[in-house]
Phi, psi and omega in degrees: 000316179297320180297322179296319179298320180297315180300315180298318180297316179296323179297317180297319178299317181296314181296314180299318179297322179296317178297318180297318178296320179296314178300320181294318179294317178299318180295324178298314178297321181294320177298319179295320179296318179297317178296318180296323180294320180296331184255004184295134182236345182210180183298322180296321178297320180294323178296323178296322176302312181297315181300316180294319180294323177293322175298322179298316179296316181295321182289333179113132179217159171288174186302315181295319179294320179296316180300316180296318181298317180293321175298321179295318179297308186292320180292324179290317177297321180292321177303315181291318179298320180293319178295324176289324187279326186307313178296330181289328184264003184279348184098346178229069185292148177288169183302323184272029188295329181296314179293322179297319178295319180301316180295317180297315179296325177297314178298318181294323176296321177296322179300310186291340174289326177279323185215095183293346182262015180280089189298318182299326178294317179297319181295317180295323176299318179299316181295323179290324178290340179285345177288159180308135179085000179284170179262108187301313183299314180297322179295316178298318179297319180294316179296320179295321178294317178298317179301319179294324185277325182291148178247327183277156186297311186298309178295327175300315179297319179297323178294321178293322177297317179297319180292322178300322180296339182264351181285143175271325184276129183298322180293324176292322175302310182297321179299314179296317182291323177295321177295321178298318180291325177296320180289319184220090190289352176256015182281097186295330179296318179292317181294317179297317181296319179293320178300320180296320178294316177301319179298318179297329179279352183082011179268075188287337177295310179291324178299316180297321178301315181291316180296325177296322178296320179297318179295324176296322180288325181218098182293351179258005182279091184292327178297319178293322176300315180298316180295321178296315180299318178298316181296321178293318180297324178296337176266006181064026173268067191292326180299311178295322181297316179296321179300315178293320179297321177300319179296321179296319178295318180296323180292320183226073184294341181258015176248145184282337189301316181297320179292321176298316179301309182296323178299316180299320181292319176300316181294322177299332178270003184068023177267075191293319184298313179295322178297317180297320179301314180293323178294319178300319179293318180299318181287328175298319179288317183226089183300343181259013181292106184296320181298313181293317180296318181294316180295319179295322178295319179296322177297316180297318179297316180298319180294322179294323179295324179289000000 
């Protein structure tokens, strides 16, 4: 019996020692990962951080060390995914955007395997899937998951805006965007997106209401002013439309867009001379303005036919 106790005691010592050695090895890798993160300068450096932190988890850590290692892994992967995604979501993606999206989605997928409650990762996945060639179903699921996880109004609204961008049905888009505005009534992205859907449906009255709200939120948003003026002009409210176009010109007198906008409204009223003056000014500012050149050419063709 005494011999059995000795054997059991020795076994416990051996097992405990093994755990201590594992913890020590894991901590060494974690220290290396932390140091690597502080000195990281490029994507390859960030990948090295992740590899070292993953080795630390595999080697064994105490509860606090494991939690820290996983946070280090997920935050580093998100940093890299965000850096890859920002140029893609800027409106002017680089030529290699398809590969960049693939890499970003891969990193985001790795994050959610470690932490399924990482809401920002789900939202970024949804936004990437909304780009051409994305997977609509996966994007909607990611946006819905982010919506479920977020607690604050603004990120909830952002998740709804992302989901709306992935919807095929216009009524579903409007439902998501209306819910986003209900959650966060100053969310200009949601209001602008809903206005755009209304415009596509030909509901220029509702579109004008939303664009007017965007201008109220940001009096310097010339794009919203232009959209509001267009919506008003479509309702033949030309006086208000010209007034808004004048404001756009005043805000950016050295940009061609305001003059092009005002020219289109003049032409819609058959006020050709005033329209031509604004087009000439727009082309003087930007000789390569395709919109202004095309409209001026159309006016010339129409006059020749007459």
